[in-house]
Structure formats: C-alpha cells, structure tokens
PDB file of C-alpha atoms in Angstrom:
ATOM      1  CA  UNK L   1       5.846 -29.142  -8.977  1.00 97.00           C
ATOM      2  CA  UNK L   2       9.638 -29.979  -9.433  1.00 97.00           C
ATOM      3  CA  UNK L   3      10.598 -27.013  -7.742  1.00 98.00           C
ATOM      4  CA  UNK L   4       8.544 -27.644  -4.610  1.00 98.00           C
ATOM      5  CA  UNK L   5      10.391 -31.566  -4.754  1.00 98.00           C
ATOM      6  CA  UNK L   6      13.590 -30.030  -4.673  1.00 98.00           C
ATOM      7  CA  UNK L   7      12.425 -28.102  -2.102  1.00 97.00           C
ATOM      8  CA  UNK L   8      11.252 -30.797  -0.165  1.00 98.00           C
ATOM      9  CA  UNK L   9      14.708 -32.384  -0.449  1.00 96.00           C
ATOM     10  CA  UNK L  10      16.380 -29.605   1.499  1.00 96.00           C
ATOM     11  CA  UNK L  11      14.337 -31.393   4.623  1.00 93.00           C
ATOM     12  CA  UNK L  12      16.999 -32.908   6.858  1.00 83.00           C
ATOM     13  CA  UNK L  13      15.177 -32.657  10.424  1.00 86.00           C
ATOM     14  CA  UNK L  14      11.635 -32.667   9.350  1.00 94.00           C
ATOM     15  CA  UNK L  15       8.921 -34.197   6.833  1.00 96.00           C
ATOM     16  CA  UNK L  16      10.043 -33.692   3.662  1.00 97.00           C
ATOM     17  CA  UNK L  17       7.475 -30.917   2.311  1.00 98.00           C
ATOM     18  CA  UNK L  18       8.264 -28.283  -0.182  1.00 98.00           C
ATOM     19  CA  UNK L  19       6.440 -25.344  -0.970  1.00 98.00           C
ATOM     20  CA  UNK L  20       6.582 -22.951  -4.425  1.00 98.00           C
ATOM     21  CA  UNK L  21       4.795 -19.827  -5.173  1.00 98.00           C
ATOM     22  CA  UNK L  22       4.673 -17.944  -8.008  1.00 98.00           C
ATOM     23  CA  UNK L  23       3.200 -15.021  -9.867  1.00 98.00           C
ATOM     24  CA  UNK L  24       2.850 -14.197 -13.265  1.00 97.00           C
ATOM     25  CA  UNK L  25       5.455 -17.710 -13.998  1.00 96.00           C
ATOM     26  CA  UNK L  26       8.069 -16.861 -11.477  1.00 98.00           C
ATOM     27  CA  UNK L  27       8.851 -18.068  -8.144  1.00 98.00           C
ATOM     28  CA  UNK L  28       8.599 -15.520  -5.775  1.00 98.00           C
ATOM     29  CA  UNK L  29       8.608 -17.725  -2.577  1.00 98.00           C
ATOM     30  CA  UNK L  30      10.222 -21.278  -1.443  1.00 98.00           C
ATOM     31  CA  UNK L  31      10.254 -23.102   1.616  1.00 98.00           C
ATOM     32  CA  UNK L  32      10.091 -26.400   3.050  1.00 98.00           C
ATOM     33  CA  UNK L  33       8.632 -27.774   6.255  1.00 98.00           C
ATOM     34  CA  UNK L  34      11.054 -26.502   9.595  1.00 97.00           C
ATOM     35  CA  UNK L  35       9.211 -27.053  12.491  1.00 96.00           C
ATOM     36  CA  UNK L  36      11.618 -29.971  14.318  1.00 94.00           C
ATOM     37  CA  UNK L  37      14.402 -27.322  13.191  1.00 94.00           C
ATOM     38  CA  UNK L  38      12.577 -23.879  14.390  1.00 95.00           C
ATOM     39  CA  UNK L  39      10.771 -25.876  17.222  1.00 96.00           C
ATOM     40  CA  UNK L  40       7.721 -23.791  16.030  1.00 97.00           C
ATOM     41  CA  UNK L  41       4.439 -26.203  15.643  1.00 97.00           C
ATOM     42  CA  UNK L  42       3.401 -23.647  12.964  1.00 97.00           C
ATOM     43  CA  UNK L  43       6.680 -23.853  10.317  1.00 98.00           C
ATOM     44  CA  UNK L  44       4.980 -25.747   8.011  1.00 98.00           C
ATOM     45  CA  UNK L  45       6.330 -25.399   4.374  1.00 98.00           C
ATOM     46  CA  UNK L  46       3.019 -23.596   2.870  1.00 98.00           C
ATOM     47  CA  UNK L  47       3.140 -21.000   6.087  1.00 98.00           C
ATOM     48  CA  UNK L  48       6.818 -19.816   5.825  1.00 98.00           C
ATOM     49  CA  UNK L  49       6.111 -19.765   2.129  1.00 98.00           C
ATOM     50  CA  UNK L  50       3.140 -17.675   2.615  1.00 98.00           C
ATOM     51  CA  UNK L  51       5.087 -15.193   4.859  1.00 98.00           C
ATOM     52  CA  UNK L  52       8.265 -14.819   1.909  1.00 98.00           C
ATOM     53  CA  UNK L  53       5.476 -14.099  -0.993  1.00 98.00           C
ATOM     54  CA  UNK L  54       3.693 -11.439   1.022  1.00 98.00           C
ATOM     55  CA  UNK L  55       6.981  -9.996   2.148  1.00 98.00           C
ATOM     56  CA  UNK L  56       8.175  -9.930  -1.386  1.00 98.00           C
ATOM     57  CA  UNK L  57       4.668  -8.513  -2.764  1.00 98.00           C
ATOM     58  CA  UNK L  58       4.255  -5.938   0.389  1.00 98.00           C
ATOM     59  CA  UNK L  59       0.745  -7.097   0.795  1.00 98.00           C
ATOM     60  CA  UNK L  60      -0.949  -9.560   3.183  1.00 97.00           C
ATOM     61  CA  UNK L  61      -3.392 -10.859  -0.660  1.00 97.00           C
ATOM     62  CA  UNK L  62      -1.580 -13.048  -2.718  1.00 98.00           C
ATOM     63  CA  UNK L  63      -3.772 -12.590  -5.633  1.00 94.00           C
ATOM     64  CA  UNK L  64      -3.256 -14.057  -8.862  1.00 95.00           C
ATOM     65  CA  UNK L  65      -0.761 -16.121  -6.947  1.00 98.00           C
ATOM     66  CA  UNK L  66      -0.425 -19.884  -7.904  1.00 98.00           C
ATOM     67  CA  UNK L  67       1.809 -22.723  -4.673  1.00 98.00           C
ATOM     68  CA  UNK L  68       2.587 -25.549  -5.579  1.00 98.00           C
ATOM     69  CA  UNK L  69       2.759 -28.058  -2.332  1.00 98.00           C
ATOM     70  CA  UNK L  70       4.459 -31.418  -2.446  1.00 98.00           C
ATOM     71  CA  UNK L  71       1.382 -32.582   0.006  1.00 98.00           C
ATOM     72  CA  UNK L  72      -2.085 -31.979   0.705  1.00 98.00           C
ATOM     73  CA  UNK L  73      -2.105 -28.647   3.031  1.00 98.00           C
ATOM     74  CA  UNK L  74      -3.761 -29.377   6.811  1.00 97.00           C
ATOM     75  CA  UNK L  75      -6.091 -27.192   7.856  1.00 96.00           C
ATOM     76  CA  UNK L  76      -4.082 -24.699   9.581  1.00 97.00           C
ATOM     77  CA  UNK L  77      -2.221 -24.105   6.137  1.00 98.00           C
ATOM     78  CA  UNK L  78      -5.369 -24.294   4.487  1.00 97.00           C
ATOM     79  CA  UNK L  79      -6.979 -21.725   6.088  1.00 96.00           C
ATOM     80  CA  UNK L  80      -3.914 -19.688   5.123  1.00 97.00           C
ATOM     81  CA  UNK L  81      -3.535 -20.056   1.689  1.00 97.00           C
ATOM     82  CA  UNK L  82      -7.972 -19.452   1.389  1.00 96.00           C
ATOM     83  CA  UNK L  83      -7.533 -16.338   3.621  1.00 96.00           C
ATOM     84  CA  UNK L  84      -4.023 -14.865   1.725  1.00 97.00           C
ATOM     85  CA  UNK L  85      -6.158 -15.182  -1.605  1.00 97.00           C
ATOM     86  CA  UNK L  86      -4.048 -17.568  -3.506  1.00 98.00           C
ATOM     87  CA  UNK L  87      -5.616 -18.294  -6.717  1.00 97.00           C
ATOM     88  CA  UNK L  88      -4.371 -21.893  -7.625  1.00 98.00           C
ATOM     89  CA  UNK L  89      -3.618 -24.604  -5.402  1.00 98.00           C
ATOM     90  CA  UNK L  90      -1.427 -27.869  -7.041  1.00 98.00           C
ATOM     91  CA  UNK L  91      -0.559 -30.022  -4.560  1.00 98.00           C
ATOM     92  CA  UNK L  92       1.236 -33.611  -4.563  1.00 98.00           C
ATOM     93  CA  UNK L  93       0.286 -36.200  -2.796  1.00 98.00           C
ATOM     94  CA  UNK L  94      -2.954 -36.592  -0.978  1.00 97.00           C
ATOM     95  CA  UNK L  95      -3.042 -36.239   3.375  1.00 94.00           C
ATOM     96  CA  UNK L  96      -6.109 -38.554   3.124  1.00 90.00           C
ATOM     97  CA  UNK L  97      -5.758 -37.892   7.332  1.00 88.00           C
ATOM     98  CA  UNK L  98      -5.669 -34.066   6.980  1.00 90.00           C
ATOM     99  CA  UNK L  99      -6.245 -32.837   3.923  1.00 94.00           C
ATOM    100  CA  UNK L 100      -7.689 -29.323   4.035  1.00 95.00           C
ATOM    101  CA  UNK L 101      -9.076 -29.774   0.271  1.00 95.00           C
ATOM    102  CA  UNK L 102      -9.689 -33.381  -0.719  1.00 92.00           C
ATOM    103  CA  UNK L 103     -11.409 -34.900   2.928  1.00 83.00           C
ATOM    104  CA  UNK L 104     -12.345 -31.413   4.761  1.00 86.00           C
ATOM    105  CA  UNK L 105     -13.042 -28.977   1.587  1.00 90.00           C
ATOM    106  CA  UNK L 106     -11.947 -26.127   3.563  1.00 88.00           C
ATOM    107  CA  UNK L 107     -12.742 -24.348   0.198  1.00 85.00           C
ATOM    108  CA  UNK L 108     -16.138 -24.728  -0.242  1.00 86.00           C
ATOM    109  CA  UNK L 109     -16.757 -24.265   3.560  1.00 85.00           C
ATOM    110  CA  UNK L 110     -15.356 -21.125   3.079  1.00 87.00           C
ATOM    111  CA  UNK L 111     -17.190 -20.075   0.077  1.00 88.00           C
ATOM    112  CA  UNK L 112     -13.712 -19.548  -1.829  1.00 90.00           C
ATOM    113  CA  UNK L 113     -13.040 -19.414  -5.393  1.00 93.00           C
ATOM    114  CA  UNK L 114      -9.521 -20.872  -5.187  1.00 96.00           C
ATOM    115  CA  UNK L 115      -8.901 -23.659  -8.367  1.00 96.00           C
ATOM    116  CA  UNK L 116      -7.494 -26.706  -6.423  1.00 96.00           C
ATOM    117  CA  UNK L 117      -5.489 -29.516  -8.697  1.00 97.00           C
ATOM    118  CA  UNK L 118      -4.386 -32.631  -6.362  1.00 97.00           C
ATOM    119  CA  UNK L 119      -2.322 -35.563  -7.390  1.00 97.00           C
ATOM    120  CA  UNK L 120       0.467 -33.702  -9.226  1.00 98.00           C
ATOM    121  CA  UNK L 121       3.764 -35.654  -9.458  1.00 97.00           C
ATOM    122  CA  UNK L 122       1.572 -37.776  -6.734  1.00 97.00           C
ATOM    123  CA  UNK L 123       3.809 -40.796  -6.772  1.00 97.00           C
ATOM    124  CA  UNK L 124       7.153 -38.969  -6.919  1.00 97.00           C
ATOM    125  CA  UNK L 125       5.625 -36.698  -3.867  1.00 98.00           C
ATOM    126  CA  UNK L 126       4.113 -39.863  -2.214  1.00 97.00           C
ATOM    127  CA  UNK L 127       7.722 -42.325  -2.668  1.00 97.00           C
ATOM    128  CA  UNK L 128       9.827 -38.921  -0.913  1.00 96.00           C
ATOM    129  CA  UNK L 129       7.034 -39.336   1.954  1.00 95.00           C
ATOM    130  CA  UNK L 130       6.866 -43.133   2.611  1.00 94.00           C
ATOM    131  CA  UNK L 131      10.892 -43.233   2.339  1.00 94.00           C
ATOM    132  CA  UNK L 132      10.856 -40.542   5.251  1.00 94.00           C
ATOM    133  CA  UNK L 133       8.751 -41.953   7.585  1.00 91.00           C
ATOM    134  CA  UNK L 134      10.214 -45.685   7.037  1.00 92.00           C
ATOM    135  CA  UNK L 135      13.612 -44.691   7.826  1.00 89.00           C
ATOM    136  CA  UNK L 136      12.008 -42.743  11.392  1.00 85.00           C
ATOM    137  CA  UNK L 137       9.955 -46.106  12.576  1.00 80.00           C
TER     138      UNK L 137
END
C-alpha cells in the first residue's frame, strides 16, 4: 500500500489517489488520479492503472493480478477491475459515498470471485484525503 501513497502524492491538480498493480510481487503498473490534468472524467487512478498492466501483460485479463488503491474504487473503476479479472483488491480508505465494494458490493452483484481487503493503511490514506479537500474549501 506504500507504493500506491507515494503514488498518490504525485497528485498536484487532482484528488490525491494512487494506484499499484502487481503480479507475481512486482509492480507492473502505477498511476494516480489525472482527470482535472487530462480533463478526461474517466482518468481515475485504478483506470489508467488498468490500461499500463494490460499494456505491459498484452492481454485485456489481469489474472493473478493483485492493485492496491489508496481509496475505495467507484463504480465505474469497479466494474473495471471485476471485468479485467484482477484477483485481489486492497484498498485504503473507505468511499462510504461510492464505494464499489464496501456500500454497493459490485462483487457479489457480479458473481465475481475477486478477494477484497479494505482499510489498509486506512488512516494514513484517509489523513492524505481530508488534508486535500480542506485546503480546496
């Protein structure tokens, strides 16, 4: 999950929201949320992640593929990471608005056999958040 919070500290325009996948103990994908940067709605940290990884593995299945997310995915990402076949899901703090896992579970809607872990480095995750928004209100 450290990796993803560095990640998510490479933010400058945008919530702070890192993304790390790896296979077989190695990151093979990184990102972190772009969309004020890209002006793209759909440049969430988990998506652009997504894209790297399957580039990398030349496959559109992400199998035995573990991200680590410094917050609950939304449903759009959600959606994503059950359809691309991830495998294990650890994510940091909890999106008690949007969260694809914890409030919706997208998962078991979907019938999937992803392994989702929440609250992972939740308070370090949770202080990067809160510090974010208070300095934008």
């Amino acid at each position: 999950m450290q990796d993803a919070v560095l990640e998510a500290k490479r933010c400058k325009e945008d919530v702070p929201i890192g993304c790390v996948i790896k296979k077989d103990g190695k990151i093979i994908a990184k990102s972190h949320n772009r969309r004020e940067l890209d002006n793209d709605v759909t440049a969430h940290a988990e998506m652009l992640a997504i894209k790297e990884a399957q580039k990398v593995l030349g496959s559109s299945r992400l199998n035995d593929c573990e991200m680590y997310v410094t917050l609950e995915p939304c449903p759009m990402c959600g959606w994503a990471i059950i359809q691309a076949g991830v495998k294990i899901l650890y994510f940091g703090a909890y999106n008690e608005q949007y969260g694809a896992f914890s409030s919706l579970k997208l998962h078991q809607i979907a019938n999937s056999k992803i392994k989702v872990f929440g609250g992972i480095e939740e308070e370090e995750c949770s202080s990067m958040l809160g510090e974010f928004f208070n300095k934008i209100r």
